PDB file of C-alpha atoms in Angstrom:
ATOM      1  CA  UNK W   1     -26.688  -4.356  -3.676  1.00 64.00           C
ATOM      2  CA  UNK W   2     -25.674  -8.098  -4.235  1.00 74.00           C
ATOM      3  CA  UNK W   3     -26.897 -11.034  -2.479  1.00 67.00           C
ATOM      4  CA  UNK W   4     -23.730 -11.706  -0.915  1.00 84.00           C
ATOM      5  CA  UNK W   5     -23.261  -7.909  -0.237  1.00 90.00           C
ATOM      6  CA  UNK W   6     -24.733  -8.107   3.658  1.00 93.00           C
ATOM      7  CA  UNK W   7     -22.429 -10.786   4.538  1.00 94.00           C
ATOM      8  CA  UNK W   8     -19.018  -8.922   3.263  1.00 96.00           C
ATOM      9  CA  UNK W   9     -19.938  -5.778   4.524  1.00 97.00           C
ATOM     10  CA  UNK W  10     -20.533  -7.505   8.665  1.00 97.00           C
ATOM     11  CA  UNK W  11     -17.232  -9.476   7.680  1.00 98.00           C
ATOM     12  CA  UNK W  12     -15.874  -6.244   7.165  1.00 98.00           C
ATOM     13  CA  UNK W  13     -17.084  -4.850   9.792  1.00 98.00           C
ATOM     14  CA  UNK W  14     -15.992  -7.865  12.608  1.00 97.00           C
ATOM     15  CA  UNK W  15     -12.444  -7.337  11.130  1.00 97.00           C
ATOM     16  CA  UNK W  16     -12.472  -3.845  11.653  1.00 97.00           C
ATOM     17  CA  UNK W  17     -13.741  -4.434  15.046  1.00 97.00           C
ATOM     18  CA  UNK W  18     -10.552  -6.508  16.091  1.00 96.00           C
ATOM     19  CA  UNK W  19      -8.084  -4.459  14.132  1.00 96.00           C
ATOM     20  CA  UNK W  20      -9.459  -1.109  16.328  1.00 95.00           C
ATOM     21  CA  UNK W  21      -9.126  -3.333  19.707  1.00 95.00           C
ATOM     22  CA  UNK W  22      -5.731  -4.283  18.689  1.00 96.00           C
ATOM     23  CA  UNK W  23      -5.246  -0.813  17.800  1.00 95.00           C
ATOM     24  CA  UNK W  24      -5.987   0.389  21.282  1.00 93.00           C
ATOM     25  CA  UNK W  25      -4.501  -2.673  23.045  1.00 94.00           C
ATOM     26  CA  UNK W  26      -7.511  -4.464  24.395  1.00 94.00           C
ATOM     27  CA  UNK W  27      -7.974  -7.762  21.673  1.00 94.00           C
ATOM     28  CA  UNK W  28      -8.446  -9.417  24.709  1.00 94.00           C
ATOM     29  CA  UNK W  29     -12.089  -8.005  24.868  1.00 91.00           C
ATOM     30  CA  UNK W  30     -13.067  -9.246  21.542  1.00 91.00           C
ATOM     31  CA  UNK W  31     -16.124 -11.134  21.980  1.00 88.00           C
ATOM     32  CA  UNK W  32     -17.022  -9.214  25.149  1.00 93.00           C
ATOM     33  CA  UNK W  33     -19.734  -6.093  25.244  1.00 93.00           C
ATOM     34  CA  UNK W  34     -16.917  -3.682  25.131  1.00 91.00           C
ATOM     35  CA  UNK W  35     -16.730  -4.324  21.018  1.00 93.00           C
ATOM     36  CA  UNK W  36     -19.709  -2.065  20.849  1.00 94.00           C
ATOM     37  CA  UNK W  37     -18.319   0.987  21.091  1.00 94.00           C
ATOM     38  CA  UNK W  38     -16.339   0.260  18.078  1.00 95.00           C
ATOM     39  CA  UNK W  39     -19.056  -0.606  15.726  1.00 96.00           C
ATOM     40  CA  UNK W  40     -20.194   2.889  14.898  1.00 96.00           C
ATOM     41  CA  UNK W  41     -16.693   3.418  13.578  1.00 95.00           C
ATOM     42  CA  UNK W  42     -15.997  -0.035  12.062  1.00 96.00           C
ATOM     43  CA  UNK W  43     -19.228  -0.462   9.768  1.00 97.00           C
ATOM     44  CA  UNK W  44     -18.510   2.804   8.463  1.00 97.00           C
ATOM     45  CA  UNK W  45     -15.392   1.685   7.309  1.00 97.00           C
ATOM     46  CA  UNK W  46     -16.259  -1.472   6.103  1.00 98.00           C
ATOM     47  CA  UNK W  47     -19.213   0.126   3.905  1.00 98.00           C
ATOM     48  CA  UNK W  48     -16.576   2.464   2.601  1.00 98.00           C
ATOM     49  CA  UNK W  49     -14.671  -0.862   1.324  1.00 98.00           C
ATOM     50  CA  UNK W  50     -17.252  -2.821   0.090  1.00 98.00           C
ATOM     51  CA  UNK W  51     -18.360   0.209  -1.951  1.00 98.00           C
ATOM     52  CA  UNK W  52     -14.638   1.402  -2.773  1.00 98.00           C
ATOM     53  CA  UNK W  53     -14.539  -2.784  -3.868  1.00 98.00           C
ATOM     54  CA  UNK W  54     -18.206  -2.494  -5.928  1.00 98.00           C
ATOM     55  CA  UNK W  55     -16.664   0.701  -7.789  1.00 98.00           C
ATOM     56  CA  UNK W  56     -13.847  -1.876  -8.803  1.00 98.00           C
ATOM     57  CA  UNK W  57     -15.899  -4.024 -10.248  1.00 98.00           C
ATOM     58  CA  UNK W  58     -17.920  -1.834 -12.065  1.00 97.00           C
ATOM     59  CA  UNK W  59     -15.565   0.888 -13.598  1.00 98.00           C
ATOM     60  CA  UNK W  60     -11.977  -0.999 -12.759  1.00 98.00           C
ATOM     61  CA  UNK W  61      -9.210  -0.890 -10.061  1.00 98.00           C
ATOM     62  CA  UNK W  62      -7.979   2.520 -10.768  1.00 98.00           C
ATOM     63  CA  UNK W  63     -11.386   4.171 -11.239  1.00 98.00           C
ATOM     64  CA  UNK W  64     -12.420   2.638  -7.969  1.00 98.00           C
ATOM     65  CA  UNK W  65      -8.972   3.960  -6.409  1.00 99.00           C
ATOM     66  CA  UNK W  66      -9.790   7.048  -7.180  1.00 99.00           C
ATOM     67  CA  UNK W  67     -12.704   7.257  -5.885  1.00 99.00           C
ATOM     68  CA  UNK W  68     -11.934   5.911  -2.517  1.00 98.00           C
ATOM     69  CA  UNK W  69      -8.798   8.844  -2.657  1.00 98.00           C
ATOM     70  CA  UNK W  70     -11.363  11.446  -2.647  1.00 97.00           C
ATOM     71  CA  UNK W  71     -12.935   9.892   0.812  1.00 96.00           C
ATOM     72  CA  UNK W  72      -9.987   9.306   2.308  1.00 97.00           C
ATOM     73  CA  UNK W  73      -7.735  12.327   1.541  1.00 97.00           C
ATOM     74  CA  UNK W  74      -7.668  15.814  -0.224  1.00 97.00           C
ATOM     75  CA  UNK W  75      -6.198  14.716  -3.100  1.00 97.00           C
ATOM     76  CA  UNK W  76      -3.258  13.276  -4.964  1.00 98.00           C
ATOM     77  CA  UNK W  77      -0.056  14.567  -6.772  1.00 97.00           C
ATOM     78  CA  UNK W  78       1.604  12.228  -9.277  1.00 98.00           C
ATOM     79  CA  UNK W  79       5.494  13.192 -10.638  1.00 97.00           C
ATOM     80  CA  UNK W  80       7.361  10.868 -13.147  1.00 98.00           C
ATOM     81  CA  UNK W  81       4.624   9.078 -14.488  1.00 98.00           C
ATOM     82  CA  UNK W  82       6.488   9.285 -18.164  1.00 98.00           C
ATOM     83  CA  UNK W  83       9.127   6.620 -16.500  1.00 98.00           C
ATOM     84  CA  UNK W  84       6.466   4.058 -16.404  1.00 98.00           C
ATOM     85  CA  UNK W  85       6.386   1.948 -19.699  1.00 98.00           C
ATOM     86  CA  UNK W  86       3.044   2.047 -21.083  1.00 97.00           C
ATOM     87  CA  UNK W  87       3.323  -1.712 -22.139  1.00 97.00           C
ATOM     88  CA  UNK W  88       5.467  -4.388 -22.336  1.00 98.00           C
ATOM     89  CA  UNK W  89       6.620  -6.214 -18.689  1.00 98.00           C
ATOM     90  CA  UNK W  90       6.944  -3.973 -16.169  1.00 98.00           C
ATOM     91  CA  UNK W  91       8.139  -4.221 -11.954  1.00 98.00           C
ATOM     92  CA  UNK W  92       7.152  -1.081  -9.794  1.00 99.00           C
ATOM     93  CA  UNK W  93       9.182  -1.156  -6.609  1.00 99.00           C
ATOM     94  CA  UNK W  94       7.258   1.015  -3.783  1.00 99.00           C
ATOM     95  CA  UNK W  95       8.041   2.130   0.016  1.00 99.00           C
ATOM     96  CA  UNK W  96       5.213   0.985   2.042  1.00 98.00           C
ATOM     97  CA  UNK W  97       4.126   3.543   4.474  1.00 97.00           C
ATOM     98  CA  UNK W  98       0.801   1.937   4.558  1.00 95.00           C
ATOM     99  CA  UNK W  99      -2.968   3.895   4.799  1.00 95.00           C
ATOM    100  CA  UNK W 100      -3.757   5.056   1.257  1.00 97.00           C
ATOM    101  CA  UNK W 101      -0.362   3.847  -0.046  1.00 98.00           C
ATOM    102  CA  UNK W 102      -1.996   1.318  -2.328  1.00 98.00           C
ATOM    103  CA  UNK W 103      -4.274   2.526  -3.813  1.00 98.00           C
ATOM    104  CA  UNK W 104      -2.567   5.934  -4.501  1.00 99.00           C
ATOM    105  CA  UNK W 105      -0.513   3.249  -6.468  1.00 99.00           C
ATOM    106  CA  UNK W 106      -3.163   2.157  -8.104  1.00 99.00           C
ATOM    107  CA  UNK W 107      -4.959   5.437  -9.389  1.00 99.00           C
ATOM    108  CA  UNK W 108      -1.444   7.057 -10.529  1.00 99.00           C
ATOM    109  CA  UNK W 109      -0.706   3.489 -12.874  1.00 99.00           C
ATOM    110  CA  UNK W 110      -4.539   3.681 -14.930  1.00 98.00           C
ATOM    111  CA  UNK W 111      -2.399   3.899 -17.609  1.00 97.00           C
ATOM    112  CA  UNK W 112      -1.359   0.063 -17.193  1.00 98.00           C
ATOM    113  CA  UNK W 113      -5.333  -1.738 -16.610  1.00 97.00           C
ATOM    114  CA  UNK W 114      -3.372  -5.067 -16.586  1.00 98.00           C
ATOM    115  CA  UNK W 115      -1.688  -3.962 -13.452  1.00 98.00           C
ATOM    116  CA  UNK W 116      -1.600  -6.721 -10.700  1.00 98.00           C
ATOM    117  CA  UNK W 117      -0.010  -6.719  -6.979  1.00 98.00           C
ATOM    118  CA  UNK W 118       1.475  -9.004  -4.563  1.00 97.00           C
ATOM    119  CA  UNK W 119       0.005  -8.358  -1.278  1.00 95.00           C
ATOM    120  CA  UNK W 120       0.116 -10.275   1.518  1.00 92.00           C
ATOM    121  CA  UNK W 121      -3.156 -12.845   2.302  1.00 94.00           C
ATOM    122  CA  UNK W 122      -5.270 -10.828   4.544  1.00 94.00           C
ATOM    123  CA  UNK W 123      -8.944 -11.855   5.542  1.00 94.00           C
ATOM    124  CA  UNK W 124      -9.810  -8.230   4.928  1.00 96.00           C
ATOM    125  CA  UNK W 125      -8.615  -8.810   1.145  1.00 96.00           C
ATOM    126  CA  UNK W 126     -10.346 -11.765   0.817  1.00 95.00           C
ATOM    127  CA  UNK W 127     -13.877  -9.673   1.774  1.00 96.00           C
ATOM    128  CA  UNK W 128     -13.449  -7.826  -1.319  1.00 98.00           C
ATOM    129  CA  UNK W 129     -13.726  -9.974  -4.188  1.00 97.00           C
ATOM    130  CA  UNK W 130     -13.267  -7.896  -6.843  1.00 98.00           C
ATOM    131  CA  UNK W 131      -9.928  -6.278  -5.490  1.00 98.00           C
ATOM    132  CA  UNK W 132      -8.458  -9.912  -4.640  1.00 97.00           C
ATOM    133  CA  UNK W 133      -9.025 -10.601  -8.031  1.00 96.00           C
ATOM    134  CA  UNK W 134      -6.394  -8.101  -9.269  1.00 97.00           C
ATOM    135  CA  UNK W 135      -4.115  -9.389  -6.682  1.00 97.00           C
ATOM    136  CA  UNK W 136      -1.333 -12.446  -6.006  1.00 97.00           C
ATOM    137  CA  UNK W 137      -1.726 -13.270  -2.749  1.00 95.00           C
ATOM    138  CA  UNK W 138       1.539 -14.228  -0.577  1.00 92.00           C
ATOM    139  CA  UNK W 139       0.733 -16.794   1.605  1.00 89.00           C
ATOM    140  CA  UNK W 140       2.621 -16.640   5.481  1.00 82.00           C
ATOM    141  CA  UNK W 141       3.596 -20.337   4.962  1.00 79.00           C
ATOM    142  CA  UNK W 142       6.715 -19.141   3.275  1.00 74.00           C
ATOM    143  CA  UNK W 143       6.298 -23.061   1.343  1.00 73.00           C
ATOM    144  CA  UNK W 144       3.945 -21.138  -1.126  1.00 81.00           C
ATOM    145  CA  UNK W 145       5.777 -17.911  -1.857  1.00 86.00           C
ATOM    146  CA  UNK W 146       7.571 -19.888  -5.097  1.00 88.00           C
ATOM    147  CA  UNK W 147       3.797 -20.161  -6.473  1.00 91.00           C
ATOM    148  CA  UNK W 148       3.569 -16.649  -6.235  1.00 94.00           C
ATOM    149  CA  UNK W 149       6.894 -15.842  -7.732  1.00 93.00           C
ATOM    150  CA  UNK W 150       6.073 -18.292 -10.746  1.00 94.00           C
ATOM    151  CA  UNK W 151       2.194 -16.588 -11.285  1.00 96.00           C
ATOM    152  CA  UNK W 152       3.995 -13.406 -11.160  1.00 97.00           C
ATOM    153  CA  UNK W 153       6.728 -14.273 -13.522  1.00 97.00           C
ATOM    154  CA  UNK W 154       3.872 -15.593 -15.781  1.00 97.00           C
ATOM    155  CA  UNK W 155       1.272 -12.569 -15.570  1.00 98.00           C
ATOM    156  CA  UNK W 156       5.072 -10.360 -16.485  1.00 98.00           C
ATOM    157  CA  UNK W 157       5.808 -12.937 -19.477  1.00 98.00           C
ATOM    158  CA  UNK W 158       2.247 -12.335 -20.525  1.00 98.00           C
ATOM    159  CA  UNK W 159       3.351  -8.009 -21.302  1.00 98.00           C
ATOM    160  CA  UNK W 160       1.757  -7.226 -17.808  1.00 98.00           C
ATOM    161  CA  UNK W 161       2.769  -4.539 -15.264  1.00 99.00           C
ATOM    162  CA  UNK W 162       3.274  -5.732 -11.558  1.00 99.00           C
ATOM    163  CA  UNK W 163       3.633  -3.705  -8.167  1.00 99.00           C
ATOM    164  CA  UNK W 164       5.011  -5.070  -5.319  1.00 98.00           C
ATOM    165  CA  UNK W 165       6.787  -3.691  -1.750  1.00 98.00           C
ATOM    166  CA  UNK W 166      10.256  -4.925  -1.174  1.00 97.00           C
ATOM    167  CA  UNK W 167      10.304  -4.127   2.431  1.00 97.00           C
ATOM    168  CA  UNK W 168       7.192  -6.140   2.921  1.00 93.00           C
ATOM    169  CA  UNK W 169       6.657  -4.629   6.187  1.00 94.00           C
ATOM    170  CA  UNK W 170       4.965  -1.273   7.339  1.00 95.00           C
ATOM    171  CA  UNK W 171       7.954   1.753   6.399  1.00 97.00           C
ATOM    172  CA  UNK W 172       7.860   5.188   7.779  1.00 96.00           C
ATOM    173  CA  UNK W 173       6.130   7.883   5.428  1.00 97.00           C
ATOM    174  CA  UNK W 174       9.206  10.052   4.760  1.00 97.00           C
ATOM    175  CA  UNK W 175       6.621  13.156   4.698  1.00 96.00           C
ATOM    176  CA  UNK W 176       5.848  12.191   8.361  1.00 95.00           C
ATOM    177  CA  UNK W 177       8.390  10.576   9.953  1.00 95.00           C
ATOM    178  CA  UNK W 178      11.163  12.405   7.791  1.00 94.00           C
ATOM    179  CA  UNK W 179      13.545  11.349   5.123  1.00 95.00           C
ATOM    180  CA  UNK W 180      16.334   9.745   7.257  1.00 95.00           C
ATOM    181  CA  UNK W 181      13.778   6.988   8.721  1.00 96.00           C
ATOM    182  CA  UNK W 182      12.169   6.427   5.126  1.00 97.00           C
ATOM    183  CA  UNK W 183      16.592   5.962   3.922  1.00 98.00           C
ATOM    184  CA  UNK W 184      17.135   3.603   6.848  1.00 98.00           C
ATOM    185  CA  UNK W 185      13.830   1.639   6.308  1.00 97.00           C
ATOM    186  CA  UNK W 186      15.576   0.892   2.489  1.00 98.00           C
ATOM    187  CA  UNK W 187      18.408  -1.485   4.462  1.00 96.00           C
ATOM    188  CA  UNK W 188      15.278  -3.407   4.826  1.00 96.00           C
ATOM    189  CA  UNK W 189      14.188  -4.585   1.304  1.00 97.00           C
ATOM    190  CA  UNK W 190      14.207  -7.966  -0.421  1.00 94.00           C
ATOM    191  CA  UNK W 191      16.156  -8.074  -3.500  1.00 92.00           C
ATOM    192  CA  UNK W 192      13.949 -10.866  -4.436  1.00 92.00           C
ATOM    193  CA  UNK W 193      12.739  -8.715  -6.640  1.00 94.00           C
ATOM    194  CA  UNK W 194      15.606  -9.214  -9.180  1.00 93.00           C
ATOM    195  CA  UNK W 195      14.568 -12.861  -9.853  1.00 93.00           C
ATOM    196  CA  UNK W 196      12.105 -11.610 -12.361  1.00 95.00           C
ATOM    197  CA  UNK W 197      14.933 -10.493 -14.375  1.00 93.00           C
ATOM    198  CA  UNK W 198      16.611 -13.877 -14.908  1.00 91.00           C
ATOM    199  CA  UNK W 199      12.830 -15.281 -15.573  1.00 93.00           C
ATOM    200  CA  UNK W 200      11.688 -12.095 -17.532  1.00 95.00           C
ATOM    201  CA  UNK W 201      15.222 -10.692 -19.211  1.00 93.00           C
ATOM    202  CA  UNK W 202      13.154  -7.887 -20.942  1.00 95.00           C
ATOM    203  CA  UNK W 203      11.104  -6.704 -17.981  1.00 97.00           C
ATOM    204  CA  UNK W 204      12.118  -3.112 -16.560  1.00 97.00           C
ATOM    205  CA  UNK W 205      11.609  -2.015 -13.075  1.00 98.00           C
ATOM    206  CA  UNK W 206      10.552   1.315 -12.003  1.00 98.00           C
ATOM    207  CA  UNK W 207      10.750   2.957  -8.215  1.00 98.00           C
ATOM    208  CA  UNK W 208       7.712   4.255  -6.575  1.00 99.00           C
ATOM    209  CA  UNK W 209       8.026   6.355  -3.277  1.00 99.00           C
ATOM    210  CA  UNK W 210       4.315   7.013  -1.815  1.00 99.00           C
ATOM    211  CA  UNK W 211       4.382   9.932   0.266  1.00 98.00           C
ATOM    212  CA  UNK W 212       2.256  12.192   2.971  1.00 97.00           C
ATOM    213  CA  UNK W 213      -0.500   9.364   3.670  1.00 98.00           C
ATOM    214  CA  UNK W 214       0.451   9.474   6.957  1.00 97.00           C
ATOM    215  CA  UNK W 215      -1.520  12.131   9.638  1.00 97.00           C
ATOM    216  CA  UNK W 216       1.157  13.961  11.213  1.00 96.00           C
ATOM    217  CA  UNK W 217      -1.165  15.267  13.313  1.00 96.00           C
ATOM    218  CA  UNK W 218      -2.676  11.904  14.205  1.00 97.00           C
ATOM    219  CA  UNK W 219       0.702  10.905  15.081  1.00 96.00           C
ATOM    220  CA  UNK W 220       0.933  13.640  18.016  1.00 95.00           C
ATOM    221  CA  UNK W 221      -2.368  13.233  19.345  1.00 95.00           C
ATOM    222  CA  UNK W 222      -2.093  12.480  22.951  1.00 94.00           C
ATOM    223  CA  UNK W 223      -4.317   9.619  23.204  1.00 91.00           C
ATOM    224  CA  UNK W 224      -1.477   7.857  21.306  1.00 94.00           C
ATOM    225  CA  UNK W 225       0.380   7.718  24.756  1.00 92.00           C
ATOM    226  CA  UNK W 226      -1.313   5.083  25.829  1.00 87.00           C
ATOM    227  CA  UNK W 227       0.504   2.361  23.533  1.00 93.00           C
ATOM    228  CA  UNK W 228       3.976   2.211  25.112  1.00 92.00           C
ATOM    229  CA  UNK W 229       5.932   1.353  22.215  1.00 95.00           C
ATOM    230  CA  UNK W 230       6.821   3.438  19.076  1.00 92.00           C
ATOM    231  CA  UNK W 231       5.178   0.872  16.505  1.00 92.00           C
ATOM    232  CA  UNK W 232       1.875   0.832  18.942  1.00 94.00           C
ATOM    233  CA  UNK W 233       1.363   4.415  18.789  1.00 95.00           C
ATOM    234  CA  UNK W 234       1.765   4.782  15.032  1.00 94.00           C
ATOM    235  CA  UNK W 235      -0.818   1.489  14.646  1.00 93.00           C
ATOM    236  CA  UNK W 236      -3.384   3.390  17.414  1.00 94.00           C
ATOM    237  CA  UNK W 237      -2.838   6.844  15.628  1.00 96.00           C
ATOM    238  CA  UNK W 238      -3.001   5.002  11.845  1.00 94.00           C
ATOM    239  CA  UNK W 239      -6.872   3.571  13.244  1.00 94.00           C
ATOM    240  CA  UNK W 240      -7.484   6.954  14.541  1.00 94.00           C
ATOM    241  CA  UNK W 241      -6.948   8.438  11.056  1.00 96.00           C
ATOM    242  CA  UNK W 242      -8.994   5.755   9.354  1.00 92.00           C
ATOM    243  CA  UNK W 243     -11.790   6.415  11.763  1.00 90.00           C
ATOM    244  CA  UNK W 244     -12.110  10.538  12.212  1.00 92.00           C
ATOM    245  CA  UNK W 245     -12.377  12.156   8.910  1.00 92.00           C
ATOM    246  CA  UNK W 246     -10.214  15.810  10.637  1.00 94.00           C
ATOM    247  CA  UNK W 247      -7.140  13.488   9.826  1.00 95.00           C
ATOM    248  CA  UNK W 248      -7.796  13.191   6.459  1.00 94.00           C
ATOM    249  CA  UNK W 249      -6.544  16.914   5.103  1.00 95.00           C
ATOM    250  CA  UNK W 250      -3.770  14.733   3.369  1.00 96.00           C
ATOM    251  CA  UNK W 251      -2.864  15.013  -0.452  1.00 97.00           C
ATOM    252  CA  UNK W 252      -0.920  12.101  -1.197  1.00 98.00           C
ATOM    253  CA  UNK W 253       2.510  11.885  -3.311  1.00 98.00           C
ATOM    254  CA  UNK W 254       3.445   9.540  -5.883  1.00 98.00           C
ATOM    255  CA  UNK W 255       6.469  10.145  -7.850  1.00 98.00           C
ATOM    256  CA  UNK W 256       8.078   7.522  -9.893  1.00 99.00           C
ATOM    257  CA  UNK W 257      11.603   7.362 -10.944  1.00 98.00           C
ATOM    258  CA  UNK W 258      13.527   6.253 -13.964  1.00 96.00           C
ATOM    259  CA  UNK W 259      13.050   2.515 -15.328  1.00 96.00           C
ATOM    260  CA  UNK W 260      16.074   0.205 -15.285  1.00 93.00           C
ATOM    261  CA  UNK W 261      16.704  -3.052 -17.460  1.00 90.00           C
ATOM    262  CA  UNK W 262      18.623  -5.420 -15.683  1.00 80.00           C
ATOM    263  CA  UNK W 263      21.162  -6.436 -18.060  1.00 74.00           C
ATOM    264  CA  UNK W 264      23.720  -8.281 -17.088  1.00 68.00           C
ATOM    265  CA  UNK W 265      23.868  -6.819 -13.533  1.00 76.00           C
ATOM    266  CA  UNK W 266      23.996  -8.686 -10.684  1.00 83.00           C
ATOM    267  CA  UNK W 267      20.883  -9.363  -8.304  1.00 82.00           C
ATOM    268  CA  UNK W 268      22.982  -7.407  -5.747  1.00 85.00           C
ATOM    269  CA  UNK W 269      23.809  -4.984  -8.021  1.00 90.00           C
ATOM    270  CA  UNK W 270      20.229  -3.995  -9.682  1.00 92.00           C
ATOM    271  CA  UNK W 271      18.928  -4.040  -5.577  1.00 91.00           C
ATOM    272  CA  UNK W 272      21.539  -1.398  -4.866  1.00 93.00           C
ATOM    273  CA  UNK W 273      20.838   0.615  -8.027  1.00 94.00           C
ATOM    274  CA  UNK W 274      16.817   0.607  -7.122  1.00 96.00           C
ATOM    275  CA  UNK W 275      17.682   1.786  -3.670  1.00 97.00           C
ATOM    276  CA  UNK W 276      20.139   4.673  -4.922  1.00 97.00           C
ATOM    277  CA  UNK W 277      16.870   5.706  -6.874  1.00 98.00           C
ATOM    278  CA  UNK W 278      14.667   5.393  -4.156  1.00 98.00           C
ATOM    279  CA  UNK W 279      17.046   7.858  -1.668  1.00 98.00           C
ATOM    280  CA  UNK W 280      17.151  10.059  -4.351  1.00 98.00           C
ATOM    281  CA  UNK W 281      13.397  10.183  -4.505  1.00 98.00           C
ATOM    282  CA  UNK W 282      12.891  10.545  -1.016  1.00 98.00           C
ATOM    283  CA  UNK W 283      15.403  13.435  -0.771  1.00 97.00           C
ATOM    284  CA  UNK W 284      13.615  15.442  -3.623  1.00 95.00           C
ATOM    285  CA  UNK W 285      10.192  14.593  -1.863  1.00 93.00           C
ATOM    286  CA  UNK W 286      11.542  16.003   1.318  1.00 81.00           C
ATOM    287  CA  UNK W 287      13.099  19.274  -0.613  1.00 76.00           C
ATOM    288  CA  UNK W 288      10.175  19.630  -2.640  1.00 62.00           C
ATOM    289  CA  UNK W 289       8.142  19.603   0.396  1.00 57.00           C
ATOM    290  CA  UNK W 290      10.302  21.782   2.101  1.00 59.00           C
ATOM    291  CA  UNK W 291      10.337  24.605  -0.790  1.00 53.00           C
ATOM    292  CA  UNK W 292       6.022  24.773  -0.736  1.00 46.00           C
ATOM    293  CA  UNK W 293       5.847  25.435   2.970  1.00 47.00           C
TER     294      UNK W 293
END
């Protein structure tokens, strides 16, 4: 263990701490007595991530994705993988349903090791050093999101592979919530996206949908009635599957559709094509699903 390795695993653990408060609706008791009972829960997590961020270091962002898969689900099936260019400048567009999302992202594209991702600056991101490396952080000050358009542009100039979430917000796992929800979440994406094509013309863009990270069982668990709203029950029942391992019977889904060049397309026009692909994904997921049951 490093030097600096008891220090990032308490940060961790402090930001797991408020995130479960928030989770329940009590962050006003941070800093009171009452954080105790979540620190069982919380360092175990956060010495899950500092290990999951060691194994990143060590072996590389997919091998390390992997590995945190197999301690966080039962598994992972990958579909359309042959759409993704194995080199040259390359967008993947992905639905954002959030828990293992990512980094079932990041274990079904080993193929492309110069792989980077623009997430959005989180302190939790910043405790694991060797993950933030392969990242572009997005600032909230919206002043320094044309920094992070320009580093992006210039890691996709440089041949490299990129993966970003056009919704930028939480979306509802189709698998869970159902396919209508995941369709209507689309309405929602940036076609921002399509800039890269007038500052890369030869990059190609690929959809993503991730799939089934979501407990559905989590989801109906009573305790969940005690957020009032519909986006506080999913955040209390999304901490309750990070925290209990009985909500982690999940295998994950990652199926990639066809690549696209922009051409001479519009913006408007490639953000509509992407999101044609995308609800044809996320009808096939829910028939494929549908047909193994």
């Amino acid at each position: 263990m490093s030097a600096s390795a008891p220090l990032l695993i308490e940060t961790l653990t402090e930001i797991n701490i408020a995130d479960l408060l928030d989770s329940v609706g009590l962050s006003r008791f941070n800093g009171t007595p009452l954080r105790r009972l979540f620190h069982p829960a919380a360092r175990r997590f956060a010495l899950t991530a500092h290990e999951f961020d060691s194994r990143v270091g060590d072996e590389g962002l997919a091998q390390g994705s992997e590995w945190l898969m197999g301690r966080m689900t039962s598994g992972l099936a990958t579909s359309g993988l042959e759409h993704v260019p194995a080199q040259g400048p390359v967008v993947v567009l992905a639905n954002h349903p959030g828990m293992t999302d990512t980094v079932a992202l990041f274990t079904s594209l080993a193929s492309r090791r110069d792989l980077r991702v623009i997430a959005a600056d989180r302190p939790f991101l910043r405790a694991l050093p060797n993950v933030a490396r392969q990242l572009i952080l997005l600032p909230e000050n919206e002043g320094g999101h044309l920094a992070v358009m320009r580093g992006a542009a210039r890691h996709l100039r440089e041949g490299g592979a990129l993966l970003t979430f056009p919704a930028g917000e939480i979306e509802p796992d189709p698998a869970t919530f159902g396919p209508q929800r995941a369709i209507s979440s689309l309405q929602n994406w940036s076609d921002s996206f399509a800039l890269f094509a007038r500052l890369v013309p030869e990059v190609r863009f690929v959809p993503a949908l991730v799939s089934n990270v979501i407990s559905p069982h989590a989801q109906k668990h009573p305790f969940t009635l005690l957020r009032r709203t519909a986006r506080n029950r999913e955040k209390l029942a999304a901490a309750m599957q990070v925290a209990l391992p009985r909500y982690r019977d999940l295998v994950a889904r990652v199926a990639f559709g066809r690549a696209s060049d922009a051409g001479a397309v519009s913006a408007r026009e490639l953000a509509v094509s992407i999101s044609a692909q995308m609800r044809d994904l996320i009808l096939a997921d829910g028939s494929a699903w549908r047909a193994g049951q």
